Amino acid sequence: MSAFSSDLTHAQSLPVVITSHTSASSSDLEREVITFFDMYRHRLLAYIMAFGISGHDSEEIVQEVFLSLFRHLQMGKSRKNLHSWLFRVAHNLALKQRYANQRWQNRIEPDTLLTEKLWDPSPNPEEQVLSAQRQSHLLTVVNALPEQDQCCLRLRAEGLRYRQIAHVLGISLGSVSMSLTRAFSRLMRADKR
Amino acid sequence: MPHKDFHPSRQQLLSYTDGELSSRDATRIRSHLEVCHECRAHIAEIEAASAGFQQTYRRPDPLQSDGSGPRALLRARLAELVRNSGDKGWRRLSFALDARGLLCVCALGILVLLGAQLAYRQTARHVDQASAFAGLLPNPNLTPGSTRPVTLAYICSLDHDQVVHAVPGPLERKIFKEYGIGGVPTRSYEVDYLITPGLGGSDDARNLWPEPHYNAVWNSYVKDQLEDRLHHMVCGGQLSLDQAQKDISHNWIAAYKKYFHTDRPLPLSSSSVALNDSAMIPDRRWIIQVLLGA
């Protein structure tokens, strides 16, 4: 059965898509991008808004992410790890927007967005209050973390592996591990209080 | 023999919880956890902190919108992007319509017309054959599946990028041709491994086939999820490599339904969470059993 032996550790990643420029393929791409939009919009919004960016601006950034995805696929670029690719583009656009917002002093504090919308499935009102307090405290702890640690934590919550997080943030694998360790140390100390 | 004197660092314990360690390091830590209550307790704290943050982070849509408006806006922008790409092409062409340009365009046009007739005949045959192989499962005569000799330790040392990775371009074209799509490749297909390299699949053509990409329910993205799940189950000792290879090569859709306990593909986000909760880190369930004294 075995016909070929390859050293996968040295395998090169090559584009999966074969380039084509017919009008029919453009409509295929549009449908594909919309499918990704439906899958990832909510998650990207949550990630972008955590940078302290308003809802309106965050929606615009999400639109830009998927327009970039369309161009990326249209040029026949790699489809590998589109999951982390989307977060990488969103991350860079969010940083750019936040910088622009800071210049125009148009920033919304993240707590005002998050604390209003905290939700708990527990039907017990007292438990809901306690849960909301705990979550609010956790959020305060998270927002006090260095930005890199916050980003690593959120990307981990989005299901990205350490290598993918490193790719999104442009840092080393070791830095991801250290950031998460620091972040978890603070979260665990906060939980004990 | 478990080593009680060896205490992994907090960084190592977190990496272990997240399934980021090599199988050798993970085995060493697992052995240590059997005899170290302190480290088991720390793992439990990590789990609790992770769950607490996850609950905080996974809040409802902060804008409380169903996305229909943004989706419609994106559709309109994509349509405009496509139109602008076409308009720009037309403007570039119009600049070339001077005398010399016109002559070149006419000569090109004649060549295109001559070639189009030949291409049409080829395309009709390819489209007919392509539709025959638009199936969600490979042709068993062309793609029975094949493996290469690997050890469990080796495949479990591979990271996600190596478990699910791309097929080289020349090999892709060969597969398209074998399936009768050669010469007219489309974006609707992705040449995929039947048995992924992460489960010992080979790069042989007998292990490759053009799989519908996005426009089918059971597409290549769904198969990627199955490959990831099976890889983690094999490396976690929940499934033998032979069984994983057999299930995925015989009927990968049936295998997905079996291992994800569903009749339809799960949304990517929920299947990823399910993976994190159950199969990605099988050691986590083992740890919980140890903590509960099961």
CSV table of C-alpha atoms in Angstrom, one decimal:
chain,number,residue,atom,x,y,z
A,1,MET,CA,0.0,0.0,0.0
A,2,SER,CA,2.7,2.4,0.9
A,3,ALA,CA,4.2,4.0,-2.3
A,4,PHE,CA,5.9,7.1,-1.1
A,5,SER,CA,7.9,8.3,1.8
A,6,SER,CA,8.2,12.0,2.5
A,7,ASP,CA,9.6,14.0,5.3
A,8,LEU,CA,6.7,16.1,6.3
A,9,THR,CA,8.7,18.3,8.6
A,10,HIS,CA,10.3,19.8,5.5
A,11,ALA,CA,7.2,19.8,3.3
A,12,GLN,CA,6.6,23.2,1.6
A,13,SER,CA,3.2,24.7,1.7
A,14,LEU,CA,2.0,25.5,-1.8
A,15,PRO,CA,-1.2,27.1,-2.9
A,16,VAL,CA,-4.2,24.8,-3.1
A,17,VAL,CA,-6.2,26.9,-5.5
A,18,ILE,CA,-5.4,26.9,-9.2
A,19,THR,CA,-5.8,30.5,-10.6
A,20,SER,CA,-8.7,31.2,-12.9
A,21,HIS,CA,-10.1,34.5,-14.0
A,22,THR,CA,-13.5,33.6,-15.4
A,23,SER,CA,-16.6,35.5,-14.4
A,24,ALA,CA,-18.2,32.3,-13.2
A,25,SER,CA,-15.4,31.8,-10.7
A,26,SER,CA,-16.0,35.4,-9.3
A,27,SER,CA,-19.5,34.5,-8.4
A,28,ASP,CA,-18.3,31.3,-6.8
A,29,LEU,CA,-15.8,33.3,-4.8
A,30,GLU,CA,-18.5,35.7,-3.7
A,31,ARG,CA,-20.6,32.8,-2.4
A,32,GLU,CA,-17.6,31.4,-0.6
A,33,VAL,CA,-16.8,34.7,1.1
A,34,ILE,CA,-20.4,35.1,2.2
A,35,THR,CA,-20.2,31.6,3.7
A,36,PHE,CA,-17.1,32.6,5.7
A,37,PHE,CA,-18.8,35.9,6.7
A,38,ASP,CA,-21.7,34.0,8.2
A,39,MET,CA,-19.3,31.7,10.1
A,40,TYR,CA,-16.9,34.3,11.4
A,41,ARG,CA,-18.6,37.7,11.6
A,42,HIS,CA,-19.7,37.4,15.3
A,43,ARG,CA,-16.3,36.1,16.4
A,44,LEU,CA,-14.3,38.8,14.6
A,45,LEU,CA,-16.6,41.5,15.9
A,46,ALA,CA,-16.0,40.3,19.5
A,47,TYR,CA,-12.3,40.3,18.9
A,48,ILE,CA,-12.1,43.7,17.3
A,49,MET,CA,-14.4,45.4,19.8
A,50,ALA,CA,-12.1,44.1,22.6
A,51,PHE,CA,-9.6,46.7,21.3
A,52,GLY,CA,-12.0,49.4,22.4
A,53,ILE,CA,-13.3,50.1,19.0
A,54,SER,CA,-16.9,51.2,18.5
A,55,GLY,CA,-19.6,48.9,17.1
A,56,HIS,CA,-19.9,50.8,13.9
A,57,ASP,CA,-16.2,50.9,13.2
A,58,SER,CA,-15.9,47.2,14.1
A,59,GLU,CA,-18.5,46.4,11.5
A,60,GLU,CA,-16.6,48.3,8.9
A,61,ILE,CA,-13.4,46.5,9.8
A,62,VAL,CA,-15.2,43.2,9.5
A,63,GLN,CA,-16.4,44.3,6.0
A,64,GLU,CA,-12.8,45.1,5.1
A,65,VAL,CA,-11.6,41.7,6.3
A,66,PHE,CA,-13.9,39.9,4.0
A,67,LEU,CA,-13.2,42.2,1.1
A,68,SER,CA,-9.6,41.3,1.6
A,69,LEU,CA,-10.5,37.7,1.8
A,70,PHE,CA,-12.2,38.0,-1.6
A,71,ARG,CA,-9.1,39.6,-3.1
A,72,HIS,CA,-6.9,37.0,-1.5
A,73,LEU,CA,-8.8,34.1,-3.0
A,74,GLN,CA,-9.3,35.9,-6.3
A,75,MET,CA,-5.5,36.1,-6.6
A,76,GLY,CA,-5.3,32.4,-6.1
A,77,LYS,CA,-3.4,32.7,-2.8
A,78,SER,CA,-3.1,29.9,-0.3
A,79,ARG,CA,-6.3,28.7,1.4
A,80,LYS,CA,-4.3,27.1,4.2
A,81,ASN,CA,-5.2,28.3,7.7
A,82,LEU,CA,-7.8,30.8,6.6
A,83,HIS,CA,-9.0,30.7,10.2
A,84,SER,CA,-5.9,32.3,11.5
A,85,TRP,CA,-5.5,34.5,8.4
A,86,LEU,CA,-8.9,36.1,9.1
A,87,PHE,CA,-7.9,37.0,12.6
A,88,ARG,CA,-4.5,38.3,11.5
A,89,VAL,CA,-6.1,40.7,9.1
A,90,ALA,CA,-8.7,41.7,11.7
A,91,HIS,CA,-6.0,42.2,14.2
A,92,ASN,CA,-4.0,44.5,12.0
A,93,LEU,CA,-7.0,46.5,10.9
A,94,ALA,CA,-8.1,46.9,14.5
A,95,LEU,CA,-4.7,48.2,15.5
A,96,LYS,CA,-4.8,50.7,12.6
A,97,GLN,CA,-8.3,51.8,13.5
A,98,ARG,CA,-7.5,52.2,17.2
A,99,TYR,CA,-4.5,54.4,16.3
A,100,ALA,CA,-6.7,56.5,14.1
A,101,ASN,CA,-9.3,56.7,16.9
A,102,GLN,CA,-6.7,57.7,19.5
A,103,ARG,CA,-5.6,60.5,17.2
A,104,TRP,CA,-9.2,61.8,16.9
A,105,GLN,CA,-10.0,61.0,20.6
A,106,ASN,CA,-13.0,59.0,19.5
A,107,ARG,CA,-12.4,55.9,21.6
A,108,ILE,CA,-15.1,54.0,23.5
A,109,GLU,CA,-14.1,52.3,26.7
A,110,PRO,CA,-14.5,48.6,26.3
A,111,ASP,CA,-16.1,48.1,29.7
A,112,THR,CA,-19.1,50.2,28.7
A,113,LEU,CA,-19.7,47.9,25.7
A,114,LEU,CA,-19.2,44.7,27.6
A,115,THR,CA,-20.8,45.2,31.0
A,116,GLU,CA,-24.1,46.1,29.5
A,117,LYS,CA,-24.3,42.9,27.5
A,118,LEU,CA,-23.1,40.3,30.0
A,119,TRP,CA,-25.4,37.3,29.9
A,120,ASP,CA,-25.8,34.3,32.1
A,121,PRO,CA,-28.0,31.3,31.3
A,122,SER,CA,-28.7,30.7,35.0
A,123,PRO,CA,-32.4,31.4,35.8
A,124,ASN,CA,-31.6,32.4,39.4
A,125,PRO,CA,-31.5,36.2,39.7
A,126,GLU,CA,-29.1,36.0,42.6
A,127,GLU,CA,-26.8,33.7,40.7
A,128,GLN,CA,-27.0,36.0,37.8
A,129,VAL,CA,-25.9,39.0,39.8
A,130,LEU,CA,-23.0,37.0,41.3
A,131,SER,CA,-22.0,35.7,37.9
A,132,ALA,CA,-22.2,39.2,36.4
A,133,GLN,CA,-20.0,40.5,39.2
A,134,ARG,CA,-17.5,37.8,38.7
A,135,GLN,CA,-17.4,38.4,35.0
A,136,SER,CA,-17.0,42.1,35.5
A,137,HIS,CA,-14.1,41.5,37.9
A,138,LEU,CA,-12.5,39.1,35.4
A,139,LEU,CA,-12.9,41.7,32.6
A,140,THR,CA,-11.2,44.3,34.8
A,141,VAL,CA,-8.3,41.9,35.3
A,142,VAL,CA,-8.1,41.1,31.6
A,143,ASN,CA,-8.2,44.7,30.5
A,144,ALA,CA,-5.4,45.4,32.9
A,145,LEU,CA,-3.2,42.9,31.2
A,146,PRO,CA,-0.5,43.9,28.7
A,147,GLU,CA,-2.0,44.1,25.2
A,148,GLN,CA,-0.1,41.1,23.9
A,149,ASP,CA,-1.3,39.0,26.8
A,150,GLN,CA,-4.9,40.1,26.1
A,151,CYS,CA,-4.7,39.3,22.4
A,152,CYS,CA,-3.2,35.8,23.1
A,153,LEU,CA,-5.9,35.1,25.6
A,154,ARG,CA,-8.7,36.1,23.2
A,155,LEU,CA,-7.2,34.3,20.2
A,156,ARG,CA,-6.8,31.1,22.4
A,157,ALA,CA,-10.5,31.5,23.3
A,158,GLU,CA,-11.3,31.6,19.5
A,159,GLY,CA,-9.7,28.2,19.2
A,160,LEU,CA,-6.4,29.1,17.6
A,161,ARG,CA,-3.4,27.0,18.4
A,162,TYR,CA,-0.2,28.6,19.7
A,163,ARG,CA,1.4,28.6,16.3
A,164,GLN,CA,-1.6,30.3,14.8
A,165,ILE,CA,-1.6,32.9,17.5
A,166,ALA,CA,2.1,33.6,16.9
A,167,HIS,CA,1.3,34.0,13.2
A,168,VAL,CA,-1.6,36.4,13.8
A,169,LEU,CA,0.4,38.6,16.2
A,170,GLY,CA,3.7,38.3,14.5
A,171,ILE,CA,5.5,37.0,17.6
A,172,SER,CA,7.4,33.8,18.5
A,173,LEU,CA,5.8,30.6,19.8
A,174,GLY,CA,7.7,31.1,23.0
A,175,SER,CA,6.2,34.6,23.5
A,176,VAL,CA,2.7,33.2,23.0
A,177,SER,CA,3.3,30.6,25.7
A,178,MET,CA,4.8,33.1,28.1
A,179,SER,CA,2.0,35.6,27.5
A,180,LEU,CA,-0.7,33.0,28.2
A,181,THR,CA,1.1,31.8,31.3
A,182,ARG,CA,1.2,35.3,32.6
A,183,ALA,CA,-2.4,35.9,31.7
A,184,PHE,CA,-3.6,32.8,33.4
A,185,SER,CA,-1.6,33.5,36.5
A,186,ARG,CA,-3.4,36.8,36.9
A,187,LEU,CA,-6.8,35.2,36.1
A,188,MET,CA,-6.2,32.5,38.7
A,189,ARG,CA,-5.2,35.1,41.3
A,190,ALA,CA,-8.4,37.0,40.5
A,191,ASP,CA,-10.5,33.9,40.8
A,192,LYS,CA,-9.2,33.2,44.2
A,193,ARG,CA,-10.3,36.6,45.5
B,1,MET,CA,7.8,4.9,36.7
B,2,PRO,CA,6.2,8.3,37.4
B,3,HIS,CA,8.6,11.0,38.7
B,4,LYS,CA,7.3,12.8,41.8
B,5,ASP,CA,10.4,14.9,42.1
B,6,PHE,CA,10.0,16.3,38.6
B,7,HIS,CA,7.6,19.3,38.8
B,8,PRO,CA,6.6,20.8,35.5
B,9,SER,CA,6.5,24.6,35.3
B,10,ARG,CA,3.2,26.5,35.2
B,11,GLN,CA,4.0,27.2,31.5
B,12,GLN,CA,4.4,23.5,30.8
B,13,LEU,CA,1.2,22.7,32.6
B,14,LEU,CA,-0.7,25.2,30.6
B,15,SER,CA,0.9,24.0,27.3
B,16,TYR,CA,0.0,20.4,28.4
B,17,THR,CA,-3.6,21.5,29.1
B,18,ASP,CA,-3.8,23.1,25.6
B,19,GLY,CA,-2.3,20.0,23.9
B,20,GLU,CA,0.7,22.0,22.7
B,21,LEU,CA,3.4,19.7,24.0
B,22,SER,CA,5.1,16.9,22.1
B,23,SER,CA,3.8,13.4,22.8
B,24,ARG,CA,7.0,12.6,24.7
B,25,ASP,CA,6.7,15.6,27.0
B,26,ALA,CA,3.0,15.1,27.4
B,27,THR,CA,3.5,11.5,28.4
B,28,ARG,CA,6.1,12.6,31.0
B,29,ILE,CA,3.8,15.1,32.5
B,30,ARG,CA,0.8,12.7,32.5
B,31,SER,CA,2.9,10.2,34.5
B,32,HIS,CA,3.9,12.9,36.9
B,33,LEU,CA,0.2,14.0,37.4
B,34,GLU,CA,-0.6,10.4,38.5
B,35,VAL,CA,1.4,11.0,41.7
B,36,CYS,CA,1.3,14.8,42.2
B,37,HIS,CA,-1.8,16.3,43.8
B,38,GLU,CA,-0.4,19.8,43.7
B,39,CYS,CA,0.1,19.8,39.9
B,40,ARG,CA,-3.4,18.2,39.4
B,41,ALA,CA,-4.8,21.0,41.5
B,42,HIS,CA,-3.0,23.5,39.3
B,43,ILE,CA,-4.5,21.9,36.2
B,44,ALA,CA,-7.9,22.2,37.7
B,45,GLU,CA,-7.3,25.9,38.4
B,46,ILE,CA,-6.3,26.5,34.8
B,47,GLU,CA,-9.4,24.7,33.6
B,48,ALA,CA,-11.6,26.9,35.9
B,49,ALA,CA,-9.9,30.1,34.9
B,50,SER,CA,-10.2,29.2,31.2
B,51,ALA,CA,-13.9,28.4,31.6
B,52,GLY,CA,-14.4,31.7,33.5
B,53,PHE,CA,-12.8,33.7,30.8
B,54,GLN,CA,-14.6,31.7,28.0
B,55,GLN,CA,-17.9,32.6,29.6
B,56,THR,CA,-17.0,36.2,29.8
B,57,TYR,CA,-15.6,36.3,26.3
B,58,ARG,CA,-18.4,34.4,24.6
B,59,ARG,CA,-21.0,37.0,25.0
B,60,PRO,CA,-24.0,37.5,22.7
B,61,ASP,CA,-23.7,39.7,19.6
B,62,PRO,CA,-22.7,43.1,21.1
B,63,LEU,CA,-24.6,44.9,18.4
B,64,GLN,CA,-27.6,42.5,18.8
B,65,SER,CA,-28.1,42.4,15.1
B,66,ASP,CA,-28.7,39.2,13.0
B,67,GLY,CA,-26.1,40.1,10.5
B,68,SER,CA,-28.5,40.4,7.6
B,69,GLY,CA,-27.8,44.1,7.0
B,70,PRO,CA,-24.0,43.7,7.1
B,71,ARG,CA,-24.3,40.6,4.9
B,72,ALA,CA,-26.3,42.5,2.3
B,73,LEU,CA,-23.8,45.3,2.4
B,74,LEU,CA,-20.9,42.9,1.9
B,75,ARG,CA,-22.7,41.4,-1.1
B,76,ALA,CA,-23.1,44.8,-2.6
B,77,ARG,CA,-19.5,45.7,-2.1
B,78,LEU,CA,-18.3,42.4,-3.5
B,79,ALA,CA,-20.4,42.9,-6.6
B,80,GLU,CA,-19.0,46.4,-6.9
B,81,LEU,CA,-15.4,45.0,-6.6
B,82,VAL,CA,-16.1,42.5,-9.4
B,83,ARG,CA,-17.6,45.2,-11.6
B,84,ASN,CA,-14.7,47.6,-11.0
B,85,SER,CA,-12.2,44.9,-11.8
B,86,GLY,CA,-14.0,44.4,-15.1
B,87,ASP,CA,-14.3,48.1,-15.8
B,88,LYS,CA,-10.6,48.7,-15.2
B,89,GLY,CA,-9.9,45.9,-17.7
B,90,TRP,CA,-12.0,47.6,-20.3
B,91,ARG,CA,-10.4,50.9,-19.8
B,92,ARG,CA,-6.9,49.4,-20.2
B,93,LEU,CA,-8.1,47.8,-23.4
B,94,SER,CA,-9.5,51.0,-24.9
B,95,PHE,CA,-6.1,52.7,-24.6
B,96,ALA,CA,-4.6,50.1,-26.8
B,97,LEU,CA,-7.0,50.7,-29.7
B,98,ASP,CA,-4.7,52.8,-31.9
B,99,ALA,CA,-3.6,51.6,-35.3
B,100,ARG,CA,-0.9,49.2,-34.1
B,101,GLY,CA,-2.9,48.2,-31.2
B,102,LEU,CA,-5.9,47.5,-33.4
B,103,LEU,CA,-3.8,45.3,-35.7
B,104,CYS,CA,-2.5,43.3,-32.7
B,105,VAL,CA,-5.9,42.9,-31.3
B,106,CYS,CA,-7.3,41.6,-34.6
B,107,ALA,CA,-4.4,39.1,-35.0
B,108,LEU,CA,-5.0,38.0,-31.4
B,109,GLY,CA,-8.7,37.7,-32.1
B,110,ILE,CA,-8.2,35.4,-35.0
B,111,LEU,CA,-5.9,33.2,-33.0
B,112,VAL,CA,-8.4,33.1,-30.2
B,113,LEU,CA,-11.3,32.2,-32.5
B,114,LEU,CA,-9.2,29.3,-34.0
B,115,GLY,CA,-8.3,28.1,-30.5
B,116,ALA,CA,-11.8,28.5,-29.1
B,117,GLN,CA,-13.3,25.9,-31.3
B,118,LEU,CA,-10.7,23.4,-30.3
B,119,ALA,CA,-11.0,24.3,-26.6
B,120,TYR,CA,-14.8,24.0,-26.8
B,121,ARG,CA,-14.7,20.4,-27.8
B,122,GLN,CA,-12.2,19.7,-25.0
B,123,THR,CA,-14.2,21.7,-22.4
B,124,ALA,CA,-17.5,19.9,-23.2
B,125,ARG,CA,-15.8,16.6,-22.6
B,126,HIS,CA,-14.2,17.8,-19.4
B,127,VAL,CA,-17.4,19.4,-18.0
B,128,ASP,CA,-19.2,16.1,-18.7
B,129,GLN,CA,-16.5,14.2,-16.9
B,130,ALA,CA,-16.2,16.8,-14.2
B,131,SER,CA,-19.9,16.5,-13.4
B,132,ALA,CA,-19.5,12.8,-13.1
B,133,PHE,CA,-16.8,13.3,-10.5
B,134,ALA,CA,-18.4,16.1,-8.6
B,135,GLY,CA,-19.1,13.4,-5.9
B,136,LEU,CA,-18.5,13.9,-2.3
B,137,LEU,CA,-16.6,10.6,-2.1
B,138,PRO,CA,-13.7,9.6,-4.3
B,139,ASN,CA,-13.8,7.1,-7.2
B,140,PRO,CA,-12.6,4.0,-5.4
B,141,ASN,CA,-10.9,2.7,-8.6
B,142,LEU,CA,-8.8,5.9,-8.9
B,143,THR,CA,-8.5,6.7,-5.2
B,144,PRO,CA,-8.5,3.6,-3.0
B,145,GLY,CA,-6.3,5.3,-0.5
B,146,SER,CA,-2.7,4.5,0.4
B,147,THR,CA,-0.5,4.9,3.4
B,148,ARG,CA,3.2,5.0,4.2
B,149,PRO,CA,5.1,3.4,7.0
B,150,VAL,CA,5.0,5.8,10.0
B,151,THR,CA,5.2,5.4,13.7
B,152,LEU,CA,2.6,6.7,16.1
B,153,ALA,CA,5.2,8.8,17.8
B,154,TYR,CA,6.1,10.5,14.5
B,155,ILE,CA,2.6,11.5,13.5
B,156,CYS,CA,1.7,12.6,17.0
B,157,SER,CA,4.7,15.0,16.9
B,158,LEU,CA,3.2,16.8,13.9
B,159,ASP,CA,1.4,20.1,14.5
B,160,HIS,CA,-1.8,21.1,12.9
B,161,ASP,CA,-0.2,22.7,9.8
B,162,GLN,CA,1.4,19.3,9.1
B,163,VAL,CA,-1.7,17.2,9.9
B,164,VAL,CA,-3.8,19.2,7.4
B,165,HIS,CA,-1.5,20.6,4.6
B,166,ALA,CA,-1.7,21.5,0.9
B,167,VAL,CA,-1.1,19.3,-2.1
B,168,PRO,CA,1.7,20.4,-4.4
B,169,GLY,CA,0.5,22.2,-7.6
B,170,PRO,CA,1.9,19.7,-10.2
B,171,LEU,CA,0.3,16.8,-8.4
B,172,GLU,CA,-3.0,18.6,-8.2
B,173,ARG,CA,-3.1,19.1,-12.0
B,174,LYS,CA,-2.3,15.4,-12.5
B,175,ILE,CA,-5.3,14.4,-10.3
B,176,PHE,CA,-7.6,16.8,-12.1
B,177,LYS,CA,-6.6,15.2,-15.3
B,178,GLU,CA,-7.1,11.7,-14.1
B,179,TYR,CA,-10.6,12.6,-13.0
B,180,GLY,CA,-11.3,14.2,-16.4
B,181,ILE,CA,-11.1,17.8,-15.1
B,182,GLY,CA,-7.6,18.3,-16.5
B,183,GLY,CA,-7.2,21.5,-18.5
B,184,VAL,CA,-10.3,23.1,-17.0
B,185,PRO,CA,-9.6,23.3,-13.3
B,186,THR,CA,-12.2,25.1,-11.3
B,187,ARG,CA,-12.3,26.8,-7.9
B,188,SER,CA,-15.1,24.5,-6.9
B,189,TYR,CA,-12.6,21.6,-6.2
B,190,GLU,CA,-9.7,21.1,-3.9
B,191,VAL,CA,-7.4,18.1,-4.5
B,192,ASP,CA,-7.3,16.5,-1.1
B,193,TYR,CA,-5.8,13.5,0.6
B,194,LEU,CA,-8.2,10.7,1.2
B,195,ILE,CA,-6.1,9.6,4.2
B,196,THR,CA,-4.4,12.7,5.5
B,197,PRO,CA,-0.6,12.6,6.0
B,198,GLY,CA,-1.3,13.3,9.7
B,199,LEU,CA,-2.8,9.8,9.8
B,200,GLY,CA,-0.1,8.1,7.8
B,201,GLY,CA,-1.5,8.9,4.3
B,202,SER,CA,0.9,9.0,1.4
B,203,ASP,CA,1.5,11.5,-1.3
B,204,ASP,CA,0.6,8.9,-3.9
B,205,ALA,CA,-2.0,9.7,-6.5
B,206,ARG,CA,-4.0,6.8,-5.3
B,207,ASN,CA,-4.6,8.8,-2.1
B,208,LEU,CA,-5.8,12.0,-3.8
B,209,TRP,CA,-9.0,13.2,-5.4
B,210,PRO,CA,-10.8,16.4,-6.4
B,211,GLU,CA,-13.1,17.2,-3.5
B,212,PRO,CA,-15.9,19.8,-3.7
B,213,HIS,CA,-14.7,22.8,-1.9
B,214,TYR,CA,-17.4,25.0,-0.4
B,215,ASN,CA,-20.5,24.5,-2.5
B,216,ALA,CA,-21.5,21.2,-0.9
B,217,VAL,CA,-22.6,20.4,2.6
B,218,TRP,CA,-19.9,17.8,2.9
B,219,ASN,CA,-16.9,19.8,1.7
B,220,SER,CA,-13.1,19.9,2.2
B,221,TYR,CA,-13.4,22.2,5.3
B,222,VAL,CA,-15.6,19.6,6.9
B,223,LYS,CA,-13.1,16.8,6.1
B,224,ASP,CA,-10.3,18.9,7.6
B,225,GLN,CA,-12.3,18.9,10.9
B,226,LEU,CA,-12.6,15.1,10.8
B,227,GLU,CA,-8.9,14.8,10.1
B,228,ASP,CA,-8.0,16.9,13.1
B,229,ARG,CA,-10.4,15.0,15.3
B,230,LEU,CA,-9.1,11.6,14.3
B,231,HIS,CA,-5.5,12.8,14.7
B,232,HIS,CA,-6.1,13.8,18.2
B,233,MET,CA,-8.0,10.7,19.1
B,234,VAL,CA,-5.2,8.5,17.7
B,235,CYS,CA,-2.6,10.4,19.6
B,236,GLY,CA,-4.7,10.4,22.7
B,237,GLY,CA,-5.0,6.6,22.6
B,238,GLN,CA,-8.8,6.6,22.0
B,239,LEU,CA,-8.5,5.1,18.5
B,240,SER,CA,-6.0,2.9,16.7
B,241,LEU,CA,-4.3,4.3,13.7
B,242,ASP,CA,-5.4,1.4,11.6
B,243,GLN,CA,-9.1,2.0,12.5
B,244,ALA,CA,-8.7,5.7,11.8
B,245,GLN,CA,-7.2,5.0,8.3
B,246,LYS,CA,-9.9,2.5,7.6
B,247,ASP,CA,-12.8,4.7,8.6
B,248,ILE,CA,-11.6,7.8,6.7
B,249,SER,CA,-10.7,5.9,3.5
B,250,HIS,CA,-13.8,3.7,3.4
B,251,ASN,CA,-16.3,6.6,3.8
B,252,TRP,CA,-15.2,9.8,5.3
B,253,ILE,CA,-18.7,11.2,5.6
B,254,ALA,CA,-19.9,8.2,7.6
B,255,ALA,CA,-16.7,8.6,9.7
B,256,TYR,CA,-17.6,12.3,10.4
B,257,LYS,CA,-21.1,11.4,11.5
B,258,LYS,CA,-19.7,8.6,13.7
B,259,TYR,CA,-17.0,10.6,15.5
B,260,PHE,CA,-18.9,13.9,15.8
B,261,HIS,CA,-22.2,12.2,16.6
B,262,THR,CA,-24.2,14.2,14.1
B,263,ASP,CA,-25.9,13.7,10.8
B,264,ARG,CA,-24.9,17.1,9.4
B,265,PRO,CA,-21.6,19.0,9.6
B,266,LEU,CA,-21.3,21.1,12.7
B,267,PRO,CA,-20.6,24.9,12.2
B,268,LEU,CA,-16.9,25.4,12.2
B,269,SER,CA,-16.9,27.4,15.5
B,270,SER,CA,-19.0,24.8,17.4
B,271,SER,CA,-17.0,21.9,16.1
B,272,SER,CA,-13.8,23.6,17.1
B,273,VAL,CA,-15.1,24.2,20.6
B,274,ALA,CA,-16.3,20.5,20.7
B,275,LEU,CA,-12.8,19.6,19.6
B,276,ASN,CA,-11.3,21.6,22.4
B,277,ASP,CA,-13.7,20.2,24.9
B,278,SER,CA,-13.5,16.5,24.1
B,279,ALA,CA,-11.1,15.2,21.5
B,280,MET,CA,-8.4,17.9,21.1
B,281,ILE,CA,-7.4,17.4,24.6
B,282,PRO,CA,-8.4,13.9,25.6
B,283,ASP,CA,-6.0,14.1,28.5
B,284,ARG,CA,-8.3,16.7,30.0
B,285,ARG,CA,-11.1,14.1,30.4
B,286,TRP,CA,-8.5,11.7,31.9
B,287,ILE,CA,-7.4,14.4,34.3
B,288,ILE,CA,-11.0,15.1,35.4
B,289,GLN,CA,-11.4,11.3,36.0
B,290,VAL,CA,-8.3,11.3,38.1
B,291,LEU,CA,-9.4,14.3,40.1
B,292,LEU,CA,-12.8,12.8,40.7
B,293,GLY,CA,-11.1,9.5,41.7
B,294,ALA,CA,-12.9,7.6,38.9
